[in-house]
Coordinates of C-alpha atoms in Angstrom, one line a residue:
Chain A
X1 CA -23.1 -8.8 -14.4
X2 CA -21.9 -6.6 -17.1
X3 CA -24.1 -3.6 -15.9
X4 CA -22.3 -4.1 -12.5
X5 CA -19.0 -4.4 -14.0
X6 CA -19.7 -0.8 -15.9
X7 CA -21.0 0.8 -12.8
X8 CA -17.7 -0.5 -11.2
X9 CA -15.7 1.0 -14.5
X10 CA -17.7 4.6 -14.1
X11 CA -16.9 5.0 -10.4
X12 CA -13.3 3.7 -11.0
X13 CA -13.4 6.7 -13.2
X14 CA -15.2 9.3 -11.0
X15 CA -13.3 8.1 -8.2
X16 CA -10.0 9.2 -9.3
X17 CA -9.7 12.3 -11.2
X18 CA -6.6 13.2 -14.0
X19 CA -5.2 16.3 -11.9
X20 CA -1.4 17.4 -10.6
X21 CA 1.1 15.8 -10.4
X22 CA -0.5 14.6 -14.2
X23 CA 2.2 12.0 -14.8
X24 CA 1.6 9.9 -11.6
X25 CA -2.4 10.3 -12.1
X26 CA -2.3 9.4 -16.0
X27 CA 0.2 6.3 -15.1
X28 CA -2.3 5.5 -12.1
X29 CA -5.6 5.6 -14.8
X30 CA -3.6 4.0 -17.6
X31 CA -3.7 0.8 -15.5
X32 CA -6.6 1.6 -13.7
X33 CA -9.2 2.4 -16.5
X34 CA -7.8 -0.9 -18.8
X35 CA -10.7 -2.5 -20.1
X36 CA -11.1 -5.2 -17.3
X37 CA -13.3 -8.1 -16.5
X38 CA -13.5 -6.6 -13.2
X39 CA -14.4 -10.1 -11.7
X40 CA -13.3 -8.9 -8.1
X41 CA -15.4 -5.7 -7.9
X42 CA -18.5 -7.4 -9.3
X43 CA -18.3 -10.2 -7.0
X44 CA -18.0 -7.7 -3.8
X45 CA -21.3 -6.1 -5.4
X46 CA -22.6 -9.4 -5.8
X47 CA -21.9 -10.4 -2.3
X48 CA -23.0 -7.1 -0.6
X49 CA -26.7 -7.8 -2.5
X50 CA -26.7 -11.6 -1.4
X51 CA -27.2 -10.6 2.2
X52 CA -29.4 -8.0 1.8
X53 CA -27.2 -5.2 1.5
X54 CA -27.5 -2.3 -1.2
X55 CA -24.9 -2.6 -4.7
X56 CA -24.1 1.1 -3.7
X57 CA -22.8 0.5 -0.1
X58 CA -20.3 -2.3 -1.9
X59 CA -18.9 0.6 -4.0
X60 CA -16.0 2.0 -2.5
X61 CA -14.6 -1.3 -1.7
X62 CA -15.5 -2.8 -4.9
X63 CA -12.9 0.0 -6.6
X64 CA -10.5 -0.9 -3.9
X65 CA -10.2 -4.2 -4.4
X66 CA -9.8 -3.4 -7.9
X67 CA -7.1 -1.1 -7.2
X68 CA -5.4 -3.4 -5.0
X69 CA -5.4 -5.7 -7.5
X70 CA -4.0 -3.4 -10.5
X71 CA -1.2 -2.2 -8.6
X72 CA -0.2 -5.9 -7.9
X73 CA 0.0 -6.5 -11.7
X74 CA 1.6 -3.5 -12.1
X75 CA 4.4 -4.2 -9.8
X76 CA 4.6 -7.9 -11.0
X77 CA 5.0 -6.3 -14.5
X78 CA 8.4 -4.7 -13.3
X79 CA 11.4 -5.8 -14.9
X80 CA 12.6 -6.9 -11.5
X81 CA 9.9 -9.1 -10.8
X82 CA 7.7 -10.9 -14.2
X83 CA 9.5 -8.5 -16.4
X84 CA 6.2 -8.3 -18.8
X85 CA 5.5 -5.5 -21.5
X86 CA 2.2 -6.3 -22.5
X87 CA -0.6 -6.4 -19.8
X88 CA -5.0 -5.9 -21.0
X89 CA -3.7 -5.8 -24.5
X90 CA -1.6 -2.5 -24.1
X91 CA 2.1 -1.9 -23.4
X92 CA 2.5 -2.6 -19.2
X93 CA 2.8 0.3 -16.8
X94 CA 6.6 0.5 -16.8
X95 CA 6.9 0.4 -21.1
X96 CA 4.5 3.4 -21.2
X97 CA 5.5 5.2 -18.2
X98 CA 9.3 4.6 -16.8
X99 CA 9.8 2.1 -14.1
X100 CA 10.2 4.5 -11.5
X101 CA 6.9 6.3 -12.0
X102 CA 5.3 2.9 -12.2
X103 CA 6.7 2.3 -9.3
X104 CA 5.1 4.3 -7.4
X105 CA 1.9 4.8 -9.4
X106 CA 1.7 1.5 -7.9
X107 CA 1.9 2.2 -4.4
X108 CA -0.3 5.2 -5.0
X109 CA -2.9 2.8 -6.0
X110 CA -2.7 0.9 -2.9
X111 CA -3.1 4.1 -0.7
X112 CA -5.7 5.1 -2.5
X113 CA -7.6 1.9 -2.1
X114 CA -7.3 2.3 1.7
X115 CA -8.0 5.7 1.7
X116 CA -11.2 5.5 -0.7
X117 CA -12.6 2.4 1.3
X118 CA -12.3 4.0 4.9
X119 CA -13.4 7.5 3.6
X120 CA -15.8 7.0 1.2
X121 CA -18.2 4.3 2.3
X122 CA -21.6 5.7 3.5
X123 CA -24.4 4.7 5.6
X124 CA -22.2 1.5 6.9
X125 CA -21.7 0.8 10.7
X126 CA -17.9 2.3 10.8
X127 CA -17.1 -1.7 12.8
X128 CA -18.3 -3.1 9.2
X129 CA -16.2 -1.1 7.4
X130 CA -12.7 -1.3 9.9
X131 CA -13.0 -5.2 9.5
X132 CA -13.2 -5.2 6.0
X133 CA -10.5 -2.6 5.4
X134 CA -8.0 -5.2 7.9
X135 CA -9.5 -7.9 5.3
X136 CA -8.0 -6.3 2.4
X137 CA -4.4 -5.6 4.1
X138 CA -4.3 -8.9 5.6
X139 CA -5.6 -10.5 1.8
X140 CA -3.0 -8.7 -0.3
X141 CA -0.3 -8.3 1.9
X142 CA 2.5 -11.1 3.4
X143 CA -0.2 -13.5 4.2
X144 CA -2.0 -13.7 1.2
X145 CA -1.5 -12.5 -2.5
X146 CA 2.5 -11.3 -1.9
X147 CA 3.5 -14.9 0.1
X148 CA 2.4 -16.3 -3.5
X149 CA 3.9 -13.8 -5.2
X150 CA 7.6 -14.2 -3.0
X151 CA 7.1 -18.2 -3.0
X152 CA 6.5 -18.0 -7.1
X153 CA 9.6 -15.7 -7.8
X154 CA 11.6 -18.0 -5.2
X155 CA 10.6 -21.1 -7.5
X156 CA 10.9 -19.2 -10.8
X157 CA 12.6 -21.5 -13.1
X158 CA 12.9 -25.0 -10.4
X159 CA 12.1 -27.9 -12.6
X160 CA 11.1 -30.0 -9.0
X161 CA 7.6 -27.8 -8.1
X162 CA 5.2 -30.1 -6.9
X163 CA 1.3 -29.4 -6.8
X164 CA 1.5 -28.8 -3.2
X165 CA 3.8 -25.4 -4.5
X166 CA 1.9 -25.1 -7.0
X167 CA -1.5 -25.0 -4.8
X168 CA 0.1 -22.7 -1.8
X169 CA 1.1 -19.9 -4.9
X170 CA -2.5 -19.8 -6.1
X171 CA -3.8 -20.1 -3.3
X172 CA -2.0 -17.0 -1.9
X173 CA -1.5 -15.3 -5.4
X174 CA -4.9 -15.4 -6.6
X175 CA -7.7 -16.8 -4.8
X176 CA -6.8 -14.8 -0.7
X177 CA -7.8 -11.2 -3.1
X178 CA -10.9 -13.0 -4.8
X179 CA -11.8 -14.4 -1.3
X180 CA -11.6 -11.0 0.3
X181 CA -13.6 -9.5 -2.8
X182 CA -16.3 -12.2 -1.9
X183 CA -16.0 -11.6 2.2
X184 CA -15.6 -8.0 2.1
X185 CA -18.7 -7.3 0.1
X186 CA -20.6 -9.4 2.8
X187 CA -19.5 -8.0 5.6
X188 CA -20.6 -4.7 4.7
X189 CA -23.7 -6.1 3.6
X190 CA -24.1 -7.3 7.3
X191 CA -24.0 -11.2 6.6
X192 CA -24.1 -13.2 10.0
X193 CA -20.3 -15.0 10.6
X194 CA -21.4 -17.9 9.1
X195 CA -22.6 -16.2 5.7
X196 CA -19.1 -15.2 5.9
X197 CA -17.6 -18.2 5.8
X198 CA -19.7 -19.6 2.9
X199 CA -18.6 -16.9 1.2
X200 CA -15.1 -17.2 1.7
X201 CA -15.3 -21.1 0.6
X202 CA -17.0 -19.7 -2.9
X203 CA -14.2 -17.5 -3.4
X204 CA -11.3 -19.5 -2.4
X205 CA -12.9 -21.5 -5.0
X206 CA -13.6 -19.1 -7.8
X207 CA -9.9 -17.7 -7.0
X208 CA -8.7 -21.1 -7.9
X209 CA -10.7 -21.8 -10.8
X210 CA -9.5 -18.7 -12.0
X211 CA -5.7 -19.6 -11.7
X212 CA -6.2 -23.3 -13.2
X213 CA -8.4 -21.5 -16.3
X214 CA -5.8 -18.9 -16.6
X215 CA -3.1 -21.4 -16.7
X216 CA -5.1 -23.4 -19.3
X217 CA -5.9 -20.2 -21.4
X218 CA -1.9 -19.4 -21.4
X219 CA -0.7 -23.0 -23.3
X220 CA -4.4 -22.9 -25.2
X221 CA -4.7 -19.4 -26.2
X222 CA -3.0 -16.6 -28.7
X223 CA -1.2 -13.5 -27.0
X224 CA -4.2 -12.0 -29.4
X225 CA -7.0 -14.0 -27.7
X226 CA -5.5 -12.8 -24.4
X227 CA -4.3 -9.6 -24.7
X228 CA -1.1 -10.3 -22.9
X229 CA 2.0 -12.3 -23.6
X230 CA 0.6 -16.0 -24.4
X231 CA 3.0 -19.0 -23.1
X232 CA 5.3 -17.1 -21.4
X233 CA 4.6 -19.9 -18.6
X234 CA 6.0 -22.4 -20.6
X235 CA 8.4 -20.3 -22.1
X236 CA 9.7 -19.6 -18.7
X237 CA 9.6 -23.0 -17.4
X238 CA 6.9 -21.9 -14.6
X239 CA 4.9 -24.7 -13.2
X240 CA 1.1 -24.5 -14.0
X241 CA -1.7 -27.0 -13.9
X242 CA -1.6 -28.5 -17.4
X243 CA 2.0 -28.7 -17.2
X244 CA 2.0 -30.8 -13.9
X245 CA -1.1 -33.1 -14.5
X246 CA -1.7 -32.7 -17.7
X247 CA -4.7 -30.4 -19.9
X248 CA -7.3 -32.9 -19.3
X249 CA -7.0 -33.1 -15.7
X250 CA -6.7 -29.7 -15.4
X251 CA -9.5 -29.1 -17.4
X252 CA -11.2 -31.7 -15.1
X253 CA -10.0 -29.9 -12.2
X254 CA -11.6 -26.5 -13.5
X255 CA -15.2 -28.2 -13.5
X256 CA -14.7 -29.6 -10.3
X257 CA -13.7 -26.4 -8.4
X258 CA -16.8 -24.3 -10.6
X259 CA -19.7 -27.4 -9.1
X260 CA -18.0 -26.9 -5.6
X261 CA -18.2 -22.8 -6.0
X262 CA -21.7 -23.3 -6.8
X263 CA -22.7 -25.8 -3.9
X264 CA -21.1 -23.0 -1.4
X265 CA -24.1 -20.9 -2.4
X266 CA -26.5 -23.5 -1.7
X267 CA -28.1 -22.0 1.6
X268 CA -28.5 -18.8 0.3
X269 CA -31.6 -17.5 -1.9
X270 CA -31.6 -19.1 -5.8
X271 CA -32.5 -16.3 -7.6
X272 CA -30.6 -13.7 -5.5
X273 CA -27.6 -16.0 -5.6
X274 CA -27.5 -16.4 -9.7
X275 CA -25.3 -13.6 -10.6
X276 CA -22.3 -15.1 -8.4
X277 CA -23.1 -18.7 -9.9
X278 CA -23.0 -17.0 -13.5
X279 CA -19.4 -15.7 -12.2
X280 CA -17.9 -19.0 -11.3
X281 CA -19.4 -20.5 -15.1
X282 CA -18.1 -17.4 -16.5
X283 CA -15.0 -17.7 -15.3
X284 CA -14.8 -22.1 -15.9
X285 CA -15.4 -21.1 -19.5
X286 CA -13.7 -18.0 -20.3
X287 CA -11.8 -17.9 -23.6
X288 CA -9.8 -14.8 -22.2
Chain B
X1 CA 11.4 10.7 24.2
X2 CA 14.1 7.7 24.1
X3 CA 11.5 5.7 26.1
X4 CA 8.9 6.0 24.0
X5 CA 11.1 5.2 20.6
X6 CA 12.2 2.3 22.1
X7 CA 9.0 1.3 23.1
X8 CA 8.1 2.0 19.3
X9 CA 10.5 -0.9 18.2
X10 CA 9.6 -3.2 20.9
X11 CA 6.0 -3.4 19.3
X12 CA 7.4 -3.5 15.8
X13 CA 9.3 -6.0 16.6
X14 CA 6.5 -7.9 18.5
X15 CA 4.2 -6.4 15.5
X16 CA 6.1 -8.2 12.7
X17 CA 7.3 -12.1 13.5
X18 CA 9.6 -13.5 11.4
X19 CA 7.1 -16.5 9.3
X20 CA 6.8 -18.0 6.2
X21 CA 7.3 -17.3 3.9
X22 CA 10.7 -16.1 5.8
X23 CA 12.6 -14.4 2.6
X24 CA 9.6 -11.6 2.3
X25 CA 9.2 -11.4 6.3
X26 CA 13.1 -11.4 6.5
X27 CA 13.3 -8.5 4.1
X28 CA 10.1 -6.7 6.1
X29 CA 12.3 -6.5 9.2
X30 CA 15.6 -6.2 8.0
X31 CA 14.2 -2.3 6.8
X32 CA 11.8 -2.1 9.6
X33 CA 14.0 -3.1 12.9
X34 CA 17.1 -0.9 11.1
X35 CA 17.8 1.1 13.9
X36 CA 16.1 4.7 13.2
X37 CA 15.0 8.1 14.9
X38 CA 11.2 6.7 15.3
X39 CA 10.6 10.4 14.8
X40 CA 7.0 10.0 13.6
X41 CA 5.6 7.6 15.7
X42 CA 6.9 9.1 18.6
X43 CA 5.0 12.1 17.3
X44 CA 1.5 10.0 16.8
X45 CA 2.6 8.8 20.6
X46 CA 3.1 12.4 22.3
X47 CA 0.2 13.8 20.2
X48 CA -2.4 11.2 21.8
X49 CA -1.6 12.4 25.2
X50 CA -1.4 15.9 24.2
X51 CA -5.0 15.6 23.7
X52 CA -5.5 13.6 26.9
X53 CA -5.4 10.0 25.6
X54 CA -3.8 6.6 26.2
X55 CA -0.4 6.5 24.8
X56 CA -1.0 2.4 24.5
X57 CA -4.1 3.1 22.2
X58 CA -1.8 4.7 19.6
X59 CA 0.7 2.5 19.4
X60 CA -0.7 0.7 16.0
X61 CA -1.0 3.6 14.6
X62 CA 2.8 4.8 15.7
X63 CA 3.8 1.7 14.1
X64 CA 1.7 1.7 11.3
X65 CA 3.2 5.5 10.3
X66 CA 7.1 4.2 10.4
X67 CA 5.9 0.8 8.2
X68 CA 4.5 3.3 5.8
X69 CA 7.6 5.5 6.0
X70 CA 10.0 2.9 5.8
X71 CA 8.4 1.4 2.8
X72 CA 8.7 4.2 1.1
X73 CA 12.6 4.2 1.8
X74 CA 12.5 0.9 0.0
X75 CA 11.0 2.2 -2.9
X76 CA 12.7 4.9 -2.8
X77 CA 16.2 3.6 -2.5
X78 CA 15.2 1.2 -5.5
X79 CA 18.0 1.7 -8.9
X80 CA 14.9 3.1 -11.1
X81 CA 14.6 5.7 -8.3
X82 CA 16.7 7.3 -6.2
X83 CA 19.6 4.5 -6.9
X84 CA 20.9 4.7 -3.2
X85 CA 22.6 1.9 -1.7
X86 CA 23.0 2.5 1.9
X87 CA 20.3 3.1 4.2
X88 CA 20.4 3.8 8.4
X89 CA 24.0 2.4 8.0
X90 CA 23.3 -1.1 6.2
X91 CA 22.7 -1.7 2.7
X92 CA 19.3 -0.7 1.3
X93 CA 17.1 -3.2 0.6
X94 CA 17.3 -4.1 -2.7
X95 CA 21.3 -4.6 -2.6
X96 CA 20.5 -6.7 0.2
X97 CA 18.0 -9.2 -1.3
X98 CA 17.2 -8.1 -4.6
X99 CA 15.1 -5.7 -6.4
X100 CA 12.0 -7.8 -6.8
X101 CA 11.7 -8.6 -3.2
X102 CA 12.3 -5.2 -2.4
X103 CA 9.8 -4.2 -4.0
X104 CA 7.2 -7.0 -2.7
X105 CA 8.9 -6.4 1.1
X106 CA 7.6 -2.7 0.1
X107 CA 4.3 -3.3 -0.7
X108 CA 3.5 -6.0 1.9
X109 CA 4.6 -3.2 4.6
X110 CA 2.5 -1.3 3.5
X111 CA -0.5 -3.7 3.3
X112 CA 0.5 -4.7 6.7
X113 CA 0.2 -0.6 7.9
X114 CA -3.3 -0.8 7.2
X115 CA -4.1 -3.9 8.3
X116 CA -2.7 -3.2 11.8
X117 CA -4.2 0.1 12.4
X118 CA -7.5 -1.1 11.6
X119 CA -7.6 -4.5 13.3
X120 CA -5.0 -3.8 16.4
X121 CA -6.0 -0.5 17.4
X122 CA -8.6 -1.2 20.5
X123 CA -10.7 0.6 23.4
X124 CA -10.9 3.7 20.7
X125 CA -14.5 4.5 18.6
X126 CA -14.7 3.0 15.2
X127 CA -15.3 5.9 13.5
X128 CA -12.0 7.7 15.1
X129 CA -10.1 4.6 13.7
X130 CA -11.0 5.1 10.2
X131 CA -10.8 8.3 10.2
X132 CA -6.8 8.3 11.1
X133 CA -7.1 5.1 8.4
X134 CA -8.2 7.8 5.8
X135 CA -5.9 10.1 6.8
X136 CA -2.6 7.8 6.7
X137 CA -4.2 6.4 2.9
X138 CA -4.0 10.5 1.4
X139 CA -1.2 11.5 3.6
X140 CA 1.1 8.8 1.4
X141 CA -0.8 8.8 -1.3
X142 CA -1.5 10.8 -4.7
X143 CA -1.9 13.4 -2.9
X144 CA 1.0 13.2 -0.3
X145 CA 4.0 11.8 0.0
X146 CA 3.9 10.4 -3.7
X147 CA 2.8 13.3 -5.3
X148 CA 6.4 15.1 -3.5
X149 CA 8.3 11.8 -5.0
X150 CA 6.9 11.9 -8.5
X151 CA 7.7 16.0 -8.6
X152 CA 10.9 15.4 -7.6
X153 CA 11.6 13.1 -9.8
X154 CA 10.3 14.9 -12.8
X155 CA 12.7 17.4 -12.0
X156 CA 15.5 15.6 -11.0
X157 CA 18.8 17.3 -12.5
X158 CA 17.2 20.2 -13.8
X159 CA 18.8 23.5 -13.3
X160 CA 16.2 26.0 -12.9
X161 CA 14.6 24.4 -9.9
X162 CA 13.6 27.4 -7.8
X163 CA 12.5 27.4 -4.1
X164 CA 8.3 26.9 -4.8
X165 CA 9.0 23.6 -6.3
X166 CA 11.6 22.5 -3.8
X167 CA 9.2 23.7 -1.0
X168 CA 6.4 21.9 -2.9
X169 CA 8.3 18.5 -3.0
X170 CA 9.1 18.5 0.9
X171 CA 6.1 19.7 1.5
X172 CA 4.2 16.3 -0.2
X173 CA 7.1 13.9 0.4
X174 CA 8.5 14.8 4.2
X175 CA 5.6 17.1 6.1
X176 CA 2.2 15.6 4.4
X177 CA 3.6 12.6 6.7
X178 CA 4.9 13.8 10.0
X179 CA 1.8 15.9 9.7
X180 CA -0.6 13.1 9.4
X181 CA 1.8 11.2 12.4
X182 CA 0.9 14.2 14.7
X183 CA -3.0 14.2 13.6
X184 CA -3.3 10.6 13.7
X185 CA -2.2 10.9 16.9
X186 CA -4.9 13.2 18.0
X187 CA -7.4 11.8 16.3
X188 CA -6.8 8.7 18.3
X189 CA -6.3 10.5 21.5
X190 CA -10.0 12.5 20.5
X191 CA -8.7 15.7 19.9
X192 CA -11.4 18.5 19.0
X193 CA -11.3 19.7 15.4
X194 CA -9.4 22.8 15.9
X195 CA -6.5 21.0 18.2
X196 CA -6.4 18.6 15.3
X197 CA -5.9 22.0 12.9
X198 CA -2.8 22.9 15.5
X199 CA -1.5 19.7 15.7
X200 CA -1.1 19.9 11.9
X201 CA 0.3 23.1 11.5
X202 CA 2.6 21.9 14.1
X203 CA 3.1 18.9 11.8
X204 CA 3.7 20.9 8.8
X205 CA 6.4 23.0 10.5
X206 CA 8.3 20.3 12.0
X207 CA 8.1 18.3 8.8
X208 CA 9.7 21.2 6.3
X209 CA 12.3 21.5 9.7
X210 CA 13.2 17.7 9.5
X211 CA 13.7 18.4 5.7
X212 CA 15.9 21.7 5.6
X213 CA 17.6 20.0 8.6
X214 CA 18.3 17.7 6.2
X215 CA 19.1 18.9 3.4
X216 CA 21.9 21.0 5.6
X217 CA 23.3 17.9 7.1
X218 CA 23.8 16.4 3.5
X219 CA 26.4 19.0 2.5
X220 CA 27.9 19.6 6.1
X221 CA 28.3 15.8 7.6
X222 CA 29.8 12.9 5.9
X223 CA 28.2 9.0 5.1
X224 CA 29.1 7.6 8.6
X225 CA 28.1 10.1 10.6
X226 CA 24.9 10.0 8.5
X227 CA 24.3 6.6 7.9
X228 CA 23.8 7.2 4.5
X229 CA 25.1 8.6 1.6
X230 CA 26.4 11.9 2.5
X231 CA 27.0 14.8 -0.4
X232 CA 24.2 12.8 -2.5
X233 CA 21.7 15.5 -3.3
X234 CA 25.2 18.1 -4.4
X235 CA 26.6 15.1 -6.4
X236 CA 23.3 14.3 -8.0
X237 CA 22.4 18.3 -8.9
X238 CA 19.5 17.9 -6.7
X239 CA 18.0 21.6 -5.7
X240 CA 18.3 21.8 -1.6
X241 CA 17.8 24.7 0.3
X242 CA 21.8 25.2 1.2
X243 CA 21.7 25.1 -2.9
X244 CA 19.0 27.8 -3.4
X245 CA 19.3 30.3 -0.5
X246 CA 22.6 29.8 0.6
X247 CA 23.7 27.6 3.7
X248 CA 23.3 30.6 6.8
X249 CA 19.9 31.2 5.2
X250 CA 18.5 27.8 5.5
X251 CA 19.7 27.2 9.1
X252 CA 17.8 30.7 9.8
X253 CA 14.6 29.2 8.3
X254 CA 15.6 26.0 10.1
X255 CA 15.2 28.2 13.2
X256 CA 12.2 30.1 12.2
X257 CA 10.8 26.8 11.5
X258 CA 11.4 26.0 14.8
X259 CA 10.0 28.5 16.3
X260 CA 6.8 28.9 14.4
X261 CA 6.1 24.9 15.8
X262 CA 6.4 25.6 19.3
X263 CA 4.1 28.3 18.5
X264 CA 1.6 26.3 17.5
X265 CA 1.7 24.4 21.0
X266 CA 0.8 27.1 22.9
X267 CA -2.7 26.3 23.4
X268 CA -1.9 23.3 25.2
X269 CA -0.8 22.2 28.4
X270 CA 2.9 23.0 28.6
X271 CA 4.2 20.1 30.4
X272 CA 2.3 17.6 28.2
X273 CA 3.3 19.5 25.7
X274 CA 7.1 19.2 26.7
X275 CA 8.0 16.3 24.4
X276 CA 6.2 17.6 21.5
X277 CA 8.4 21.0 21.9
X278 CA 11.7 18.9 22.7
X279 CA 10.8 17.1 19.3
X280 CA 11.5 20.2 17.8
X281 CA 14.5 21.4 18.9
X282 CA 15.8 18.3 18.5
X283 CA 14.8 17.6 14.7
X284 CA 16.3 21.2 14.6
X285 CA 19.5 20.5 16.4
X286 CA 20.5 16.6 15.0
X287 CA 23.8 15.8 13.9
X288 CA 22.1 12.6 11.7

């Protein structure tokens, strides 16, 4: 998994060039190029091989989902929105580069995503590759990751979230662009509908395992640890898992979601399968 | 013309329900329903059957161009941009539900773009599809319309301006657009390679029109009559063309601008081509 996640950091780099206009390219990379776990690209590489398809088809969309899902933190990191200056252990977007040029390095990130992924995937029926680029615009957009993001902002601060709230926001805010990082990778790896499906189910609940860890990490961890602001959930009053049922259960809640990401890839091959059940241990244990 | 605008807003209108969660979808419509010219997807529209194809098989992509256009108002109109507060006659965005949303609304438009093109767009050949998806992606992007923001901004209240930049900015941030409207358009409709090359010099023209046009209106009309801001790029000591080469000068290159785009529709059949060539004259001839 970390040889993928280093083949996904190279062509992150070879995909997007420092050239003019310098300032919105270097504030595009900055983000870009942050050391990463680059869970979502490695699991649509992961997913592409389970099916039978080859790592290298995966590529293109594998940066694009990464993209996608920088320019969302770097929008979120805005002032207006999670007002955060610290983001992969350096100053955020906005702190280094202005908030208008983050701005819009942000939405240059999401073109490019689209662009990349329709022009730069090879040897793919073109079908394969329309349904998965409407995957990733239905995923992040006002169905998926930016309804969580609205719905979180909306309850910023409410003392009354339930875990019904709670569930919908991570649903939507995390788990739709990990789910779509799963399905995408299969679809252009061919998978039959059904393969599909499975898939989605694995990363709705690897996406979710990843928000209940990350909300764990934040009331557990040192800003240090995570290299970006530790507690601010508290601080803010935000709801999160441990805070509504407690560490224990959450923690509890973590294993549960990890053994049902792991049954999801029951029907397909054991051995070909083990990188994405490393992913959903890696990510149920993670100290960062 | 008129027909086929409103045509344009019945199917964004139809395009875009208002849903949950109803602040972001409210925001969505509120910039995307605004009433507007429809310019450039009345362009993608007229360039389809220019080339012979289905006006209905271009209509996601029509729409898809003005979501992409209007999102970039948003952004645009945000306070750590362009700081403008009145937009097609209403308040912009962000005075009207807040800068975080704004930005969000932004972004889920143009995750929606994509999405749509890809997944509504039917009876057409895949690979014609993403093509025009790759197009729209480089059109706005880094490349584009951002790269024409970002210089823009860089030089925003300096003096020595001269007319390469200014022609450089409107180039990227107005024609990159209208030019990839028209070739979308054709690209749908299954234009051959070299009408796709005249449909974008045709683009190109009309584009740097629509922006001299413009830039002339802003020193000669007032807010109302614009529906924006009037006087904004004089008050702001932005360069224009009136600024640079005097204000009988720029409506002569408005002409020549003119001109040189109904040139480039010779080649085609000159009644189809009728709307296309009224387009024109009228972006060169508007009072808003």
């Amino acid at each position: 998994m970390a040889e993928k996640a280093r083949r996904v950091d190279d062509a992150l780099d070879r995909a997007l060039p420092l050239r003019h206009p310098e300032r919105l390219l270097a504030s595009m990379r900055y983000s870009l190029l942050a050391p990463g776990k680059r869970v979502r690209p490695v699991l649509t590489l992961a997913a592409c091989e389970l099916v039978g398809g080859e790592e290298s088809t995966a590529m293109p969309f594998a940066c694009a989902v990464e993209m996608l899902h920088v320019m969302s933190l770097v929008h979120d990191d805005l002032p207006c929105i999670d007002n955060d200056e610290l983001r992969r252990g350096l100053p955020s977007n906005h702190v280094a580069f202005g908030e208008g040029v983050a701005v819009l390095a942000g939405d240059a990130l999401h073109c490019f995503a689209f662009a990349h992924a329709a022009e730069a995937t090879a040897g793919v029926p073109p079908m394969r590759v329309l349904r998965a680029v409407a995957e990733l615009g239905k995923a992040t957009g006002a169905e998926g990751l930016l309804a969580g993001q609205v719905v979180d902002i909306e309850h910023f601060g409410q003392t009354e979230v339930g875990l019904e709230v709670l569930e919908y926001i991570h649903l939507h805010k995390t788990a739709r662009l990990l789910e779509a990082a799963v399905a995408c990778g299969g679809i252009i790896g061919g998978a039959e509908e059904e393969e599909v499906e499975r898939l989605r189910r694995y990363g709705r609940a690897v996406g979710l395992l990843f928000q209940v860890v990350d909300d764990v990490l934040d009331v557990t961890r040192t800003s240090e640890e995570l290299g970006k602001t530790a507690g601010k959930d508290l601080a803010k009053g935000k709801a999160t898992y441990p805070k509504l049922m407690g560490l224990e259960k959450a923690r509890l809640l973590a294993e549960e979601l990890a053994a049902k990401a792991e049954e999801e890839l029951q029907g397909f091959d054991r051995n070909i399968a083990r990188p994405l059940r490393h992913l959903a241990r890696y990510i149920a244990h993670r100290h960062n």
